[in-house]
CSV table of C-alpha atoms in Angstrom, one decimal:
chain,number,residue,atom,x,y,z
U,167,UNK,CA,-0.2,0.0,0.2
U,168,UNK,CA,1.3,3.5,-0.9
U,169,UNK,CA,2.2,5.6,2.0
U,170,UNK,CA,-0.4,8.2,1.3
U,171,UNK,CA,-3.3,5.8,0.8
U,172,UNK,CA,-2.0,4.2,4.2
U,173,UNK,CA,-2.2,8.1,5.7
U,174,UNK,CA,-6.0,8.3,4.3
U,175,UNK,CA,-7.0,4.9,6.0
U,176,UNK,CA,-5.6,6.1,9.3
U,177,UNK,CA,-7.4,9.4,9.2
U,178,UNK,CA,-10.6,7.9,8.1
U,179,UNK,CA,-10.6,5.5,11.2
U,180,UNK,CA,-10.4,8.5,13.1
U,181,UNK,CA,-13.6,9.9,12.1
U,182,UNK,CA,-13.1,13.7,13.9
U,183,UNK,CA,-9.4,15.0,14.5
U,184,UNK,CA,-7.8,17.9,15.9
U,185,UNK,CA,-4.5,18.9,14.4
U,186,UNK,CA,-1.8,20.5,17.0
U,187,UNK,CA,-0.5,22.9,14.3
U,188,UNK,CA,2.7,24.9,14.1
U,189,UNK,CA,2.6,25.9,10.3
U,190,UNK,CA,5.6,24.0,9.5
U,191,UNK,CA,5.8,21.5,6.8
U,192,UNK,CA,4.8,18.3,8.5
U,193,UNK,CA,1.8,19.7,10.5
U,194,UNK,CA,0.7,21.6,7.3
U,195,UNK,CA,0.6,18.9,5.2
U,196,UNK,CA,-1.0,16.5,7.6
U,197,UNK,CA,-4.0,19.3,8.4
U,198,UNK,CA,-4.4,19.8,4.4
U,199,UNK,CA,-4.4,16.0,4.0
U,200,UNK,CA,-7.0,15.5,6.8
U,201,UNK,CA,-9.1,18.1,5.7
U,202,UNK,CA,-9.3,16.4,2.1
U,203,UNK,CA,-10.2,13.1,4.0
U,204,UNK,CA,-12.6,14.1,6.6
U,205,UNK,CA,-13.7,17.5,5.5
U,206,UNK,CA,-15.7,19.4,8.2
U,207,UNK,CA,-14.4,16.8,10.8
U,208,UNK,CA,-11.0,18.7,11.0
U,209,UNK,CA,-9.8,21.4,13.5
U,210,UNK,CA,-6.5,22.8,14.2
U,211,UNK,CA,-5.2,24.5,17.5
U,212,UNK,CA,-2.2,26.7,17.3
U,213,UNK,CA,-0.3,27.2,20.8
U,214,UNK,CA,1.0,30.8,20.9
U,215,UNK,CA,3.4,32.1,23.7
U,216,UNK,CA,6.9,33.9,24.2
U,217,UNK,CA,8.4,30.4,22.9
U,218,UNK,CA,7.2,30.9,19.5
U,219,UNK,CA,8.7,34.0,17.2
U,220,UNK,CA,5.6,36.3,16.1
U,221,UNK,CA,6.7,35.8,12.5
U,222,UNK,CA,6.0,31.9,12.9
U,223,UNK,CA,2.6,32.5,14.9
U,224,UNK,CA,1.6,34.8,12.1
U,225,UNK,CA,2.4,32.4,9.3
U,226,UNK,CA,0.8,29.7,11.1
U,227,UNK,CA,-2.4,31.7,11.1
U,228,UNK,CA,-2.1,32.8,7.7
U,229,UNK,CA,-1.6,29.2,6.3
U,230,UNK,CA,-4.5,27.6,8.7
U,231,UNK,CA,-7.0,30.2,7.0
U,232,UNK,CA,-5.5,29.2,3.4
U,233,UNK,CA,-6.5,25.5,4.3
U,234,UNK,CA,-10.0,26.3,4.7
U,235,UNK,CA,-10.0,24.3,8.0
U,236,UNK,CA,-11.6,26.0,11.2
U,237,UNK,CA,-8.4,26.9,13.6
U,238,UNK,CA,-8.6,28.3,17.2
U,239,UNK,CA,-5.4,29.2,19.0
U,240,UNK,CA,-4.5,29.2,22.9
U,241,UNK,CA,-2.0,31.1,25.0
U,242,UNK,CA,0.4,29.1,26.7
U,243,UNK,CA,2.9,30.3,29.6
U,244,UNK,CA,5.8,27.9,29.2
U,245,UNK,CA,7.5,29.9,32.0
U,246,UNK,CA,5.2,27.6,34.7
U,247,UNK,CA,7.4,25.1,34.4
U,248,UNK,CA,10.9,25.1,36.2
U,249,UNK,CA,12.6,22.7,34.0
U,250,UNK,CA,11.8,25.3,30.9
U,251,UNK,CA,12.5,28.4,32.8
U,252,UNK,CA,15.7,27.0,33.9
U,253,UNK,CA,16.5,25.2,30.3
U,254,UNK,CA,16.9,21.8,31.7
U,255,UNK,CA,18.0,19.3,29.3
U,256,UNK,CA,14.4,17.6,29.1
U,257,UNK,CA,12.9,21.2,29.0
U,258,UNK,CA,11.3,19.8,25.8
U,259,UNK,CA,9.3,17.2,27.4
U,260,UNK,CA,7.6,19.4,30.3
U,261,UNK,CA,7.2,22.0,27.5
U,262,UNK,CA,5.3,19.7,25.5
U,263,UNK,CA,3.5,18.2,28.1
U,264,UNK,CA,2.2,22.0,29.3
U,265,UNK,CA,1.2,22.5,25.4
U,266,UNK,CA,-0.5,19.6,24.6
U,267,UNK,CA,-2.5,19.7,27.7
U,268,UNK,CA,-4.0,22.8,27.1
U,269,UNK,CA,-4.2,21.7,23.2
U,270,UNK,CA,-5.9,18.6,24.3
U,271,UNK,CA,-8.1,20.4,26.8
U,272,UNK,CA,-9.4,23.0,24.0
U,273,UNK,CA,-9.9,20.2,21.7
U,274,UNK,CA,-12.4,18.6,24.0
U,275,UNK,CA,-14.2,21.7,24.6
U,276,UNK,CA,-14.7,21.7,20.8
U,277,UNK,CA,-16.0,17.9,21.0
U,278,UNK,CA,-12.8,16.5,19.5
U,279,UNK,CA,-11.5,13.7,21.2
U,280,UNK,CA,-8.6,12.7,19.0
U,281,UNK,CA,-5.4,15.0,18.9
U,282,UNK,CA,-2.6,14.5,16.2
U,283,UNK,CA,0.8,15.8,16.0
U,284,UNK,CA,3.0,16.3,12.8
U,285,UNK,CA,5.6,13.5,14.3
U,286,UNK,CA,7.4,11.9,11.3
U,287,UNK,CA,9.6,8.7,10.9
U,288,UNK,CA,12.8,10.6,11.1
U,289,UNK,CA,11.9,12.2,14.2
U,290,UNK,CA,12.4,9.0,16.1
U,291,UNK,CA,16.1,9.0,14.9
U,292,UNK,CA,17.1,12.4,17.0
U,293,UNK,CA,16.6,13.7,20.4
U,294,UNK,CA,12.9,14.3,20.8
U,295,UNK,CA,12.0,14.3,24.1
U,296,UNK,CA,8.8,16.4,23.5
U,297,UNK,CA,7.5,13.2,21.7
U,298,UNK,CA,7.4,11.1,24.6
U,299,UNK,CA,5.1,13.7,26.6
U,300,UNK,CA,3.0,14.0,23.4
U,301,UNK,CA,2.7,10.0,23.3
U,302,UNK,CA,1.9,9.9,27.1
U,303,UNK,CA,-1.2,12.2,26.8
U,304,UNK,CA,-2.4,9.9,23.9
U,305,UNK,CA,-1.6,12.3,21.1
U,306,UNK,CA,-1.3,10.2,17.8
U,307,UNK,CA,0.9,10.3,15.1
U,308,UNK,CA,-0.6,9.8,11.8
U,309,UNK,CA,2.7,10.8,9.4
U,310,UNK,CA,4.6,8.6,11.8
U,311,UNK,CA,2.3,5.7,11.6
U,312,UNK,CA,2.1,5.4,7.8
U,313,UNK,CA,5.7,5.4,7.6
U,314,UNK,CA,6.3,8.9,6.2
U,315,UNK,CA,9.8,10.5,6.3
U,316,UNK,CA,10.6,14.3,5.8
U,317,UNK,CA,11.7,13.8,2.3
U,318,UNK,CA,8.5,12.0,1.9
U,319,UNK,CA,6.5,14.8,3.2
U,320,UNK,CA,8.2,17.3,1.1
U,321,UNK,CA,7.4,15.3,-2.0
U,322,UNK,CA,3.7,14.9,-1.3
U,323,UNK,CA,3.2,18.2,-0.1
U,324,UNK,CA,4.7,19.7,-3.3
U,325,UNK,CA,2.6,17.4,-5.5
U,326,UNK,CA,-0.2,19.0,-3.7
U,327,UNK,CA,0.6,22.4,-4.4
U,328,UNK,CA,1.4,23.1,-0.7
U,329,UNK,CA,3.7,26.5,-0.2
U,330,UNK,CA,5.4,24.8,3.0
U,331,UNK,CA,6.6,22.1,1.2
U,332,UNK,CA,10.3,23.3,1.3
U,333,UNK,CA,9.6,25.6,4.0
U,334,UNK,CA,12.8,25.5,6.4
U,335,UNK,CA,12.4,23.6,9.6
U,336,UNK,CA,12.3,25.7,12.7
U,337,UNK,CA,11.9,25.3,16.6
U,338,UNK,CA,11.6,26.8,19.9
U,339,UNK,CA,13.4,29.9,20.9
U,340,UNK,CA,14.6,27.8,24.0
U,341,UNK,CA,17.0,25.9,21.4
U,342,UNK,CA,19.0,29.2,21.0
U,343,UNK,CA,20.4,29.0,24.6
U,344,UNK,CA,22.7,26.7,26.5
U,345,UNK,CA,21.2,24.0,28.7
U,346,UNK,CA,21.1,25.1,32.4
U,347,UNK,CA,21.0,28.8,32.0
U,348,UNK,CA,17.6,30.9,32.9
U,349,UNK,CA,15.5,31.7,30.2
U,350,UNK,CA,13.8,35.3,30.1
U,351,UNK,CA,11.1,36.9,27.8
U,352,UNK,CA,13.7,39.7,27.5
U,353,UNK,CA,16.4,37.4,26.0
U,354,UNK,CA,13.9,35.6,23.8
U,355,UNK,CA,12.7,39.0,22.2
U,356,UNK,CA,16.3,40.1,21.7
U,357,UNK,CA,17.1,36.6,19.7
U,358,UNK,CA,13.8,36.8,17.8
U,359,UNK,CA,14.7,40.2,16.6
U,360,UNK,CA,18.3,39.3,15.5
U,361,UNK,CA,17.0,36.8,13.5
U,362,UNK,CA,14.2,38.9,12.2
U,363,UNK,CA,16.6,41.1,11.0
U,364,UNK,CA,18.9,38.7,9.2
U,365,UNK,CA,15.9,37.3,7.7
U,366,UNK,CA,14.6,40.6,6.4
U,367,UNK,CA,18.1,40.9,4.7
U,368,UNK,CA,17.3,38.1,2.7
U,369,UNK,CA,19.3,35.5,4.8
U,370,UNK,CA,17.2,32.4,5.5
U,371,UNK,CA,17.3,29.9,8.2
U,372,UNK,CA,19.6,31.4,10.5
U,373,UNK,CA,20.1,31.0,14.0
U,374,UNK,CA,21.3,33.4,16.6
U,375,UNK,CA,22.8,31.2,19.8
U,376,UNK,CA,23.2,33.3,22.8
U,377,UNK,CA,26.0,32.8,25.2
U,378,UNK,CA,26.0,35.7,27.8
U,379,UNK,CA,26.4,38.9,26.0
U,380,UNK,CA,28.0,37.0,22.6
U,381,UNK,CA,25.4,36.2,20.0
U,382,UNK,CA,26.7,33.2,17.8
U,383,UNK,CA,25.3,33.5,14.6
U,384,UNK,CA,24.7,30.3,12.3
U,385,UNK,CA,23.9,30.9,8.7
U,386,UNK,CA,24.1,28.5,5.5
U,387,UNK,CA,28.1,28.3,4.7
U,388,UNK,CA,27.0,29.7,1.3
U,389,UNK,CA,25.8,32.9,3.1
U,390,UNK,CA,28.8,33.8,4.9
U,391,UNK,CA,30.2,36.2,2.4
U,392,UNK,CA,27.1,38.1,2.2
U,393,UNK,CA,26.5,38.3,5.9
U,394,UNK,CA,30.0,39.5,6.7
U,395,UNK,CA,29.7,42.2,3.9
U,396,UNK,CA,26.7,43.3,5.4
U,397,UNK,CA,27.8,45.8,8.0
U,398,UNK,CA,24.7,47.5,8.3
U,399,UNK,CA,23.2,44.3,9.6
U,400,UNK,CA,26.0,43.5,11.9
U,401,UNK,CA,25.3,46.8,13.6
U,402,UNK,CA,21.5,46.5,13.6
U,403,UNK,CA,21.9,42.9,15.4
U,404,UNK,CA,24.5,44.5,17.8
U,405,UNK,CA,22.3,47.4,18.5
U,406,UNK,CA,19.6,45.2,19.5
U,407,UNK,CA,21.5,44.3,22.9
U,408,UNK,CA,24.8,41.9,22.4
U,409,UNK,CA,28.3,43.0,23.3
U,410,UNK,CA,30.1,40.5,20.6
U,411,UNK,CA,28.7,39.2,17.4
U,412,UNK,CA,30.2,36.1,16.3
U,413,UNK,CA,29.7,34.0,13.3
U,414,UNK,CA,30.0,30.3,13.7
U,415,UNK,CA,32.3,29.1,11.4
U,416,UNK,CA,30.6,25.3,11.1
U,417,UNK,CA,27.4,27.0,9.5
U,418,UNK,CA,24.1,26.3,10.5
U,419,UNK,CA,23.2,22.9,12.2
U,420,UNK,CA,19.8,22.1,13.4
U,421,UNK,CA,19.8,20.8,17.3
U,422,UNK,CA,23.6,22.5,17.5
U,423,UNK,CA,22.8,23.4,21.2
U,424,UNK,CA,21.9,19.4,22.2
């Protein structure tokens, strides 16, 4: 059986489903396939909070609207948990439990007893403590169950004409900080502003990792020259509130703080 047919079968057995939606490639593909299979028996919920860059939140809302699916947003206080606030190595587990609990509660209020996430088969091979929390709460993962890898999802999303098929992966702003450091809304804001400035300059997929008053910037190696020549951008980043600006010579690496 083709993976897409398997996914259709998995979604049909649920009859009604709520998608925990981030606007990323995985959850957008799942949402649009679910809408195709289950029509009006699909909703999505977006969790908003300081951990999510405003640009990412706005994109998620815009994409949810384009899908035609009824969407809802909930506000989540990630600083409620000490493990997140102090950036413990298992912070993702506690944060995901906090966020998914809020999504499940809202879904129940809406009459949707099944909540699904965008976990795929590639996620099983990397450090994803949040996935364990979601599983414990009973969140289902149709893409994982159907055997979809990230590459499978991108290819299928492209065939569907989804604009997110080649969208760069993003992550919670907490991933920009070393473990066991105090996380604050102020520092989240600084990192978000710096990354947005880089994005607006035409360099995409950058990460600004904060080490005290040092901003360690990761961009793709092919963007090194463009970044280093853009003195106005470097000045703008420094004025956000960093004492030193450094460029990581290894380039962008997802999960480099793990």
